[in-house]
Amino acid sequence: MSLHPSSDFSSPSGEIARMPKSKLMAKLHMRWALLGVLLVAGTGAEETGTDVGLASAAAGRGLREAKPWRGTTVEHLHREYYTIFGAHGNRNAASHLWSSFVLDRARTMSLATFERMMAGFCAVSGSIVRPNGYNRYRLNLPTADGQPTTVRGYMHYCCWPCVCDTQDFIKADTLTLNTTDEPRQLWFAVLGDPCKNEAQLDVPFVQPFGHRMTTLKREAPAVVCEEGQGRRLQGATYSDHGHIIVSLLFDAETMGGEGSTGTGSGASALVGEAHTPTPGRLTQDASGKTFQDESEFLTMCATRAAQGYNSGMGEIFRKVAAITPIAAGAAVAHGRAADETNVSPKAAADLGVCDVDQ
């Protein structure tokens, strides 16, 4: 159970320990929401409360108008948690709301600030992330346009199972972004819109944690479809090919065809040599950037699938993403470049843990 968005709440004791769960959750939500408002006020941000949440959930494709916001760090973004997710505070499979909050305010940010903000959450779980080299993962994603192209880039995750879920469902698509710098076309991580088959949100399934029967409406209450015809995911921002943006694909470069056409600093040629997957091993590219390559998790992802996805977000994100999957036009090759070196590995037990909001 997650009692706090950053999953670092200390074990309660005394009176709190004897408090009924429902009452405890209500008190915690109220106190953290109030704390968030107070902290944001200290940063000079001009918007708090439900008006921002309503703006972020407005209908329409593309970006929405939002009040000025002067946040400059991921900590400022994290303080908007209850503004973005509301009083229930449940962010399961709802990273589209993180993304839209930042995208709606991009016109008042530099490109560097925008990229910094987009690294502050996990695209799969919706968890808060404090970006660093160890939670930076490199992936190769098929493009969402059906062409035989892949895009290689980086994403920040709360834990390794998010790599597996990304490989199975997330694709890459573009959107031209207006910041205080010149307009620029960027690559984003995208999903199909679950509201194209809204009835699936009510279909019962067994969550591997506790083996209890549940539904997506219960487990992912922030995944809500707009009213009216042509129902769409509430609060989502859509990419150039009409897919839901859940994260920026950092330092992205296209692969295949006649070479790299993106902005990434790593080598563009993947090597086919076999290597033993080593979860937790950091790789360093020619520019000095450290990351974990997705190929290190091939064995663990296969084992997780065989065990019924009993780690990470379990089935929640996977069920949402599988409602309207995006067809891939390219097979993805996994591997590392010839000029990349190993950094001291970390034990698999220390890879971090995602949790599920209850």
Short mmCIF file of C-alpha atoms in Angstrom, two decimals:
data_model
loop_
_atom_site.label_atom_id
_atom_site.label_comp_id
_atom_site.label_asym_id
_atom_site.label_seq_id
_atom_site.Cartn_x
_atom_site.Cartn_y
_atom_site.Cartn_z
CA MET A 1 0.00 0.00 0.00
CA SER A 2 1.28 3.46 -0.89
CA LEU A 3 0.48 6.12 1.68
CA HIS A 4 2.57 8.81 0.04
CA PRO A 5 3.32 9.51 -3.61
CA SER A 6 7.08 9.12 -3.12
CA SER A 7 6.60 5.79 -1.30
CA ASP A 8 8.85 6.78 1.57
CA PHE A 9 6.27 7.08 4.37
CA SER A 10 7.60 5.75 7.66
CA SER A 11 5.73 3.03 9.53
CA PRO A 12 3.05 4.60 11.78
CA SER A 13 2.92 3.88 15.47
CA GLY A 14 0.74 4.52 18.53
CA GLU A 15 -2.64 6.03 17.81
CA ILE A 16 -2.04 6.16 14.06
CA ALA A 17 -1.26 2.44 13.97
CA ARG A 18 -4.65 1.66 15.55
CA MET A 19 -6.56 4.00 13.26
CA PRO A 20 -8.92 2.38 10.70
CA LYS A 21 -7.46 2.38 7.22
CA SER A 22 -10.18 4.57 5.71
CA LYS A 23 -9.78 7.24 8.38
CA LEU A 24 -5.99 7.11 8.16
CA MET A 25 -6.04 7.55 4.39
CA ALA A 26 -8.42 10.50 4.63
CA LYS A 27 -6.21 12.22 7.21
CA LEU A 28 -3.08 11.58 5.17
CA HIS A 29 -4.60 12.90 1.95
CA MET A 30 -5.79 16.05 3.70
CA ARG A 31 -2.46 16.73 5.41
CA TRP A 32 -0.31 16.08 2.36
CA ALA A 33 -2.58 18.11 0.12
CA LEU A 34 -2.34 21.03 2.56
CA LEU A 35 1.43 20.62 2.80
CA GLY A 36 1.68 20.61 -0.98
CA VAL A 37 -0.23 23.89 -1.20
CA LEU A 38 1.96 25.50 1.43
CA LEU A 39 5.17 24.32 -0.20
CA VAL A 40 4.11 25.45 -3.64
CA ALA A 41 3.22 28.85 -2.25
CA GLY A 42 6.78 29.08 -1.05
CA THR A 43 8.15 28.53 -4.57
CA GLY A 44 6.19 31.44 -6.00
CA ALA A 45 3.97 29.21 -8.11
CA GLU A 46 0.76 31.01 -8.98
CA GLU A 47 -1.64 28.10 -9.13
CA THR A 48 -2.92 25.65 -6.59
CA GLY A 49 -6.17 23.82 -6.00
CA THR A 50 -8.77 22.33 -8.24
CA ASP A 51 -8.69 25.01 -10.94
CA VAL A 52 -5.41 23.62 -12.23
CA GLY A 53 -6.73 20.07 -12.21
CA LEU A 54 -9.75 21.17 -14.23
CA ALA A 55 -7.54 22.95 -16.75
CA SER A 56 -5.33 19.88 -17.05
CA ALA A 57 -8.40 17.71 -17.69
CA ALA A 58 -9.93 19.97 -20.35
CA ALA A 59 -11.18 18.41 -23.55
CA GLY A 60 -9.48 18.75 -26.89
CA ARG A 61 -6.48 17.42 -28.76
CA GLY A 62 -3.10 19.01 -28.10
CA LEU A 63 -2.13 21.49 -25.45
CA ARG A 64 -4.48 23.42 -23.15
CA GLU A 65 -4.24 26.92 -21.77
CA ALA A 66 -2.92 26.95 -18.22
CA LYS A 67 -2.21 29.65 -15.69
CA PRO A 68 1.44 30.72 -15.36
CA TRP A 69 3.53 28.43 -13.21
CA ARG A 70 7.04 29.20 -12.05
CA GLY A 71 8.24 25.74 -11.08
CA THR A 72 11.81 25.03 -12.12
CA THR A 73 12.74 21.73 -10.45
CA VAL A 74 11.28 18.23 -10.21
CA GLU A 75 10.64 18.94 -6.53
CA HIS A 76 8.33 21.78 -7.55
CA LEU A 77 6.54 19.37 -9.88
CA HIS A 78 6.21 16.75 -7.16
CA ARG A 79 4.52 19.27 -4.89
CA GLU A 80 1.71 19.48 -7.45
CA TYR A 81 0.89 15.79 -6.94
CA TYR A 82 -2.59 16.31 -5.48
CA THR A 83 -3.28 19.14 -7.88
CA ILE A 84 -2.68 16.71 -10.73
CA PHE A 85 -4.31 13.57 -9.32
CA GLY A 86 -6.98 15.02 -7.08
CA ALA A 87 -8.05 14.11 -3.55
CA HIS A 88 -7.84 10.35 -4.12
CA GLY A 89 -4.15 10.70 -4.97
CA ASN A 90 -4.15 7.56 -7.12
CA ARG A 91 -1.69 7.77 -10.02
CA ASN A 92 -1.83 4.15 -11.23
CA ALA A 93 -1.30 4.07 -15.03
CA ALA A 94 -1.98 7.82 -15.18
CA SER A 95 1.30 9.35 -16.30
CA HIS A 96 -0.62 11.10 -19.07
CA LEU A 97 -1.68 13.57 -16.35
CA TRP A 98 1.91 14.25 -15.28
CA SER A 99 2.80 14.74 -18.96
CA SER A 100 -0.10 17.07 -19.68
CA PHE A 101 0.61 19.20 -16.61
CA VAL A 102 4.12 19.87 -17.93
CA LEU A 103 3.16 20.08 -21.61
CA ASP A 104 0.40 22.61 -20.89
CA ARG A 105 3.01 24.89 -19.31
CA ALA A 106 5.87 24.27 -21.73
CA ARG A 107 5.41 27.62 -23.49
CA THR A 108 6.64 29.36 -20.32
CA MET A 109 9.70 27.09 -19.91
CA SER A 110 13.02 26.73 -21.61
CA LEU A 111 13.59 23.42 -23.37
CA ALA A 112 16.07 22.44 -20.64
CA THR A 113 13.49 23.09 -17.91
CA PHE A 114 10.85 21.15 -19.81
CA GLU A 115 13.15 18.14 -20.13
CA ARG A 116 14.06 18.38 -16.45
CA MET A 117 10.39 18.31 -15.44
CA MET A 118 9.54 15.38 -17.71
CA ALA A 119 12.18 13.28 -15.96
CA GLY A 120 10.34 13.60 -12.62
CA PHE A 121 7.88 10.71 -12.98
CA CYS A 122 7.65 7.14 -14.18
CA ALA A 123 5.78 6.67 -17.46
CA VAL A 124 4.47 3.24 -16.47
CA SER A 125 3.53 3.46 -12.79
CA GLY A 126 3.00 7.20 -12.41
CA SER A 127 5.33 7.17 -9.40
CA ILE A 128 7.46 10.13 -8.45
CA VAL A 129 11.02 9.76 -9.76
CA ARG A 130 14.12 11.67 -8.74
CA PRO A 131 16.16 11.34 -11.93
CA ASN A 132 19.72 10.05 -11.84
CA GLY A 133 22.01 7.82 -13.87
CA TYR A 134 20.87 4.68 -12.12
CA ASN A 135 17.14 5.06 -12.85
CA ARG A 136 17.85 6.14 -16.43
CA TYR A 137 17.08 3.28 -18.83
CA ARG A 138 17.85 3.14 -22.54
CA LEU A 139 15.23 1.62 -24.82
CA ASN A 140 14.57 1.07 -28.50
CA LEU A 141 10.92 1.71 -29.32
CA PRO A 142 9.04 1.12 -32.58
CA THR A 143 7.49 4.23 -34.04
CA ALA A 144 3.71 4.67 -33.85
CA ASP A 145 3.33 5.51 -37.55
CA GLY A 146 3.61 1.87 -38.68
CA GLN A 147 6.88 2.50 -40.48
CA PRO A 148 9.84 0.09 -40.10
CA THR A 149 11.70 2.51 -37.85
CA THR A 150 12.75 2.40 -34.24
CA VAL A 151 13.71 5.25 -31.96
CA ARG A 152 16.35 4.88 -29.30
CA GLY A 153 16.18 7.07 -26.23
CA TYR A 154 16.12 7.18 -22.44
CA MET A 155 13.38 7.06 -19.84
CA HIS A 156 13.43 7.28 -16.04
CA TYR A 157 11.62 4.54 -14.11
CA CYS A 158 10.78 3.74 -10.52
CA CYS A 159 11.82 0.08 -10.96
CA TRP A 160 12.99 -2.44 -13.55
CA PRO A 161 9.62 -4.14 -14.38
CA CYS A 162 8.64 -0.90 -16.12
CA VAL A 163 11.22 -1.80 -18.78
CA CYS A 164 9.27 -4.98 -19.60
CA ASP A 165 5.93 -3.19 -19.81
CA THR A 166 7.44 -0.50 -22.02
CA GLN A 167 8.84 -3.08 -24.42
CA ASP A 168 5.43 -4.73 -24.69
CA PHE A 169 3.21 -1.69 -25.17
CA ILE A 170 4.85 1.75 -25.52
CA LYS A 171 5.72 3.21 -28.91
CA ALA A 172 7.46 6.42 -30.02
CA ASP A 173 5.76 9.36 -31.73
CA THR A 174 6.46 13.03 -32.35
CA LEU A 175 4.97 16.33 -31.25
CA THR A 176 6.21 19.82 -32.04
CA LEU A 177 6.73 21.69 -28.79
CA ASN A 178 6.73 25.45 -28.24
CA THR A 179 8.94 26.56 -25.36
CA THR A 180 10.66 29.88 -24.70
CA ASP A 181 13.27 28.55 -27.13
CA GLU A 182 12.40 27.94 -30.77
CA PRO A 183 9.73 25.34 -31.66
CA ARG A 184 11.14 21.84 -31.83
CA GLN A 185 9.82 18.43 -32.82
CA LEU A 186 10.49 15.92 -30.05
CA TRP A 187 9.95 12.20 -29.61
CA PHE A 188 7.56 11.05 -26.91
CA ALA A 189 6.56 7.70 -25.40
CA VAL A 190 2.93 7.00 -26.34
CA LEU A 191 0.05 4.56 -25.76
CA GLY A 192 -3.22 3.87 -27.57
CA ASP A 193 -6.33 5.52 -26.13
CA PRO A 194 -8.19 3.10 -23.80
CA CYS A 195 -11.36 5.15 -24.21
CA LYS A 196 -11.75 3.75 -27.72
CA ASN A 197 -13.02 0.65 -25.92
CA GLU A 198 -14.17 2.10 -22.61
CA ALA A 199 -16.11 -1.01 -21.60
CA GLN A 200 -12.81 -2.76 -20.89
CA LEU A 201 -12.34 -0.55 -17.83
CA ASP A 202 -15.17 -2.48 -16.16
CA VAL A 203 -13.97 -5.99 -17.06
CA PRO A 204 -12.92 -7.96 -13.93
CA PHE A 205 -9.40 -9.34 -13.73
CA VAL A 206 -7.18 -10.91 -11.08
CA GLN A 207 -4.46 -8.66 -9.73
CA PRO A 208 -1.38 -10.84 -9.00
CA PHE A 209 -0.84 -9.17 -5.62
CA GLY A 210 -3.19 -11.01 -3.29
CA HIS A 211 -4.95 -12.71 -6.22
CA ARG A 212 -8.04 -10.57 -5.74
CA MET A 213 -10.66 -9.82 -8.38
CA THR A 214 -10.80 -6.17 -9.37
CA THR A 215 -11.35 -3.77 -12.30
CA LEU A 216 -9.41 -0.95 -13.88
CA LYS A 217 -12.01 1.56 -12.70
CA ARG A 218 -11.12 0.60 -9.16
CA GLU A 219 -7.36 0.27 -9.56
CA ALA A 220 -6.80 3.21 -11.91
CA PRO A 221 -9.45 5.82 -11.03
CA ALA A 222 -7.52 8.58 -12.83
CA VAL A 223 -8.03 6.75 -16.15
CA VAL A 224 -11.34 8.44 -17.02
CA CYS A 225 -13.06 8.92 -20.37
CA GLU A 226 -14.56 12.26 -21.34
CA GLU A 227 -18.31 12.54 -21.77
CA GLY A 228 -19.93 12.88 -25.17
CA GLN A 229 -19.32 11.44 -28.60
CA GLY A 230 -15.86 10.33 -29.65
CA ARG A 231 -14.89 9.69 -26.04
CA ARG A 232 -11.24 10.33 -25.31
CA LEU A 233 -8.99 9.95 -22.30
CA GLN A 234 -9.59 12.86 -19.94
CA GLY A 235 -6.59 15.11 -19.44
CA ALA A 236 -4.46 13.47 -22.13
CA THR A 237 -2.23 15.24 -24.65
CA TYR A 238 -2.08 13.56 -28.05
CA SER A 239 0.93 13.05 -30.31
CA ASP A 240 1.12 13.75 -34.05
CA HIS A 241 -0.50 10.41 -34.89
CA GLY A 242 -3.20 10.73 -32.23
CA HIS A 243 -1.73 8.69 -29.38
CA ILE A 244 -1.54 9.42 -25.66
CA ILE A 245 1.71 10.95 -24.43
CA VAL A 246 2.99 9.38 -21.19
CA SER A 247 6.60 10.61 -21.18
CA LEU A 248 9.34 12.31 -23.13
CA LEU A 249 11.76 9.97 -24.88
CA PHE A 250 14.99 11.67 -23.86
CA ASP A 251 17.92 12.22 -26.26
CA ALA A 252 16.01 10.33 -28.92
CA GLU A 253 17.49 9.27 -32.23
CA THR A 254 15.97 7.23 -35.02
CA MET A 255 17.57 3.93 -35.86
CA GLY A 256 17.64 1.94 -39.08
CA GLY A 257 17.44 3.17 -42.62
CA GLU A 258 20.43 5.36 -43.37
CA GLY A 259 21.60 5.95 -39.85
CA SER A 260 20.82 8.22 -36.96
CA THR A 261 18.78 11.37 -37.50
CA GLY A 262 18.12 12.38 -33.91
CA THR A 263 19.79 14.37 -31.19
CA GLY A 264 21.18 11.55 -29.02
CA SER A 265 24.87 11.60 -28.15
CA GLY A 266 25.41 7.83 -28.06
CA ALA A 267 26.73 5.72 -30.93
CA SER A 268 24.00 4.81 -33.41
CA ALA A 269 25.21 1.34 -34.42
CA LEU A 270 24.12 -1.52 -32.21
CA VAL A 271 26.43 -4.51 -31.99
CA GLY A 272 25.09 -8.02 -32.40
CA GLU A 273 27.60 -9.70 -30.10
CA ALA A 274 26.10 -11.83 -27.38
CA HIS A 275 26.45 -10.65 -23.82
CA THR A 276 25.12 -11.99 -20.55
CA PRO A 277 22.22 -9.88 -19.25
CA THR A 278 23.27 -8.37 -15.94
CA PRO A 279 20.41 -6.49 -14.22
CA GLY A 280 21.71 -3.50 -12.35
CA ARG A 281 24.80 -3.08 -14.50
CA LEU A 282 25.39 0.50 -15.56
CA THR A 283 26.68 1.32 -19.03
CA GLN A 284 28.55 4.47 -19.93
CA ASP A 285 28.45 5.83 -23.46
CA ALA A 286 31.10 7.85 -25.26
CA SER A 287 29.71 11.11 -23.87
CA GLY A 288 29.99 9.89 -20.25
CA LYS A 289 26.25 9.37 -19.74
CA THR A 290 25.42 6.41 -17.50
CA PHE A 291 22.31 4.28 -17.84
CA GLN A 292 20.92 0.77 -17.67
CA ASP A 293 20.33 -0.80 -21.06
CA GLU A 294 17.06 -2.65 -21.64
CA SER A 295 18.97 -5.69 -22.87
CA GLU A 296 20.15 -6.36 -19.31
CA PHE A 297 16.57 -7.29 -18.35
CA LEU A 298 15.66 -9.75 -21.11
CA THR A 299 15.85 -12.77 -18.80
CA MET A 300 14.11 -11.05 -15.88
CA CYS A 301 11.28 -9.84 -18.13
CA ALA A 302 10.73 -13.37 -19.43
CA THR A 303 10.68 -14.73 -15.87
CA ARG A 304 8.26 -12.02 -14.74
CA ALA A 305 5.88 -12.89 -17.59
CA ALA A 306 6.03 -16.58 -16.68
CA GLN A 307 5.16 -15.69 -13.08
CA GLY A 308 2.06 -13.72 -14.04
CA TYR A 309 3.54 -10.19 -13.84
CA ASN A 310 3.74 -10.34 -10.06
CA SER A 311 6.05 -7.33 -9.71
CA GLY A 312 6.06 -3.67 -10.63
CA MET A 313 2.52 -2.50 -11.40
CA GLY A 314 1.30 -6.05 -11.80
CA GLU A 315 -1.48 -6.12 -14.40
CA ILE A 316 -2.79 -2.57 -13.98
CA PHE A 317 -0.70 -0.71 -16.54
CA ARG A 318 -0.67 -3.71 -18.85
CA LYS A 319 -4.46 -3.97 -18.85
CA VAL A 320 -4.84 -0.26 -19.61
CA ALA A 321 -2.23 -0.34 -22.38
CA ALA A 322 -3.66 -3.51 -23.95
CA ILE A 323 -7.13 -2.02 -24.51
CA THR A 324 -6.07 -0.20 -27.68
CA PRO A 325 -2.58 -1.40 -28.59
CA ILE A 326 -0.58 0.46 -31.22
CA ALA A 327 0.59 -1.76 -34.06
CA ALA A 328 4.37 -1.80 -34.47
CA GLY A 329 5.94 -1.48 -37.89
CA ALA A 330 9.44 -2.54 -36.89
CA ALA A 331 11.11 -5.35 -35.00
CA VAL A 332 13.31 -4.06 -32.20
CA ALA A 333 16.96 -5.04 -31.84
CA HIS A 334 18.47 -5.05 -28.36
CA GLY A 335 22.14 -4.51 -27.68
CA ARG A 336 24.89 -2.10 -26.79
CA ALA A 337 27.20 -0.02 -28.95
CA ALA A 338 30.83 -0.92 -29.51
CA ASP A 339 32.22 2.17 -27.74
CA GLU A 340 30.18 1.73 -24.55
CA THR A 341 31.72 0.44 -21.34
CA ASN A 342 30.49 -1.31 -18.20
CA VAL A 343 30.26 0.44 -14.87
CA SER A 344 30.28 -1.53 -11.61
CA PRO A 345 27.11 -3.63 -11.46
CA LYS A 346 24.59 -3.47 -8.64
CA ALA A 347 22.91 -6.47 -7.09
CA ALA A 348 19.54 -7.33 -8.61
CA ALA A 349 17.96 -7.12 -5.15
CA ASP A 350 18.79 -3.40 -5.09
CA LEU A 351 17.00 -2.53 -8.33
CA GLY A 352 14.19 -0.63 -6.66
CA VAL A 353 10.55 -1.45 -6.11
CA CYS A 354 7.43 0.03 -7.69
CA ASP A 355 4.28 0.04 -5.62
CA VAL A 356 0.60 0.19 -6.48
CA ASP A 357 -1.74 2.83 -5.08
CA GLN A 358 -4.65 1.16 -3.32
#
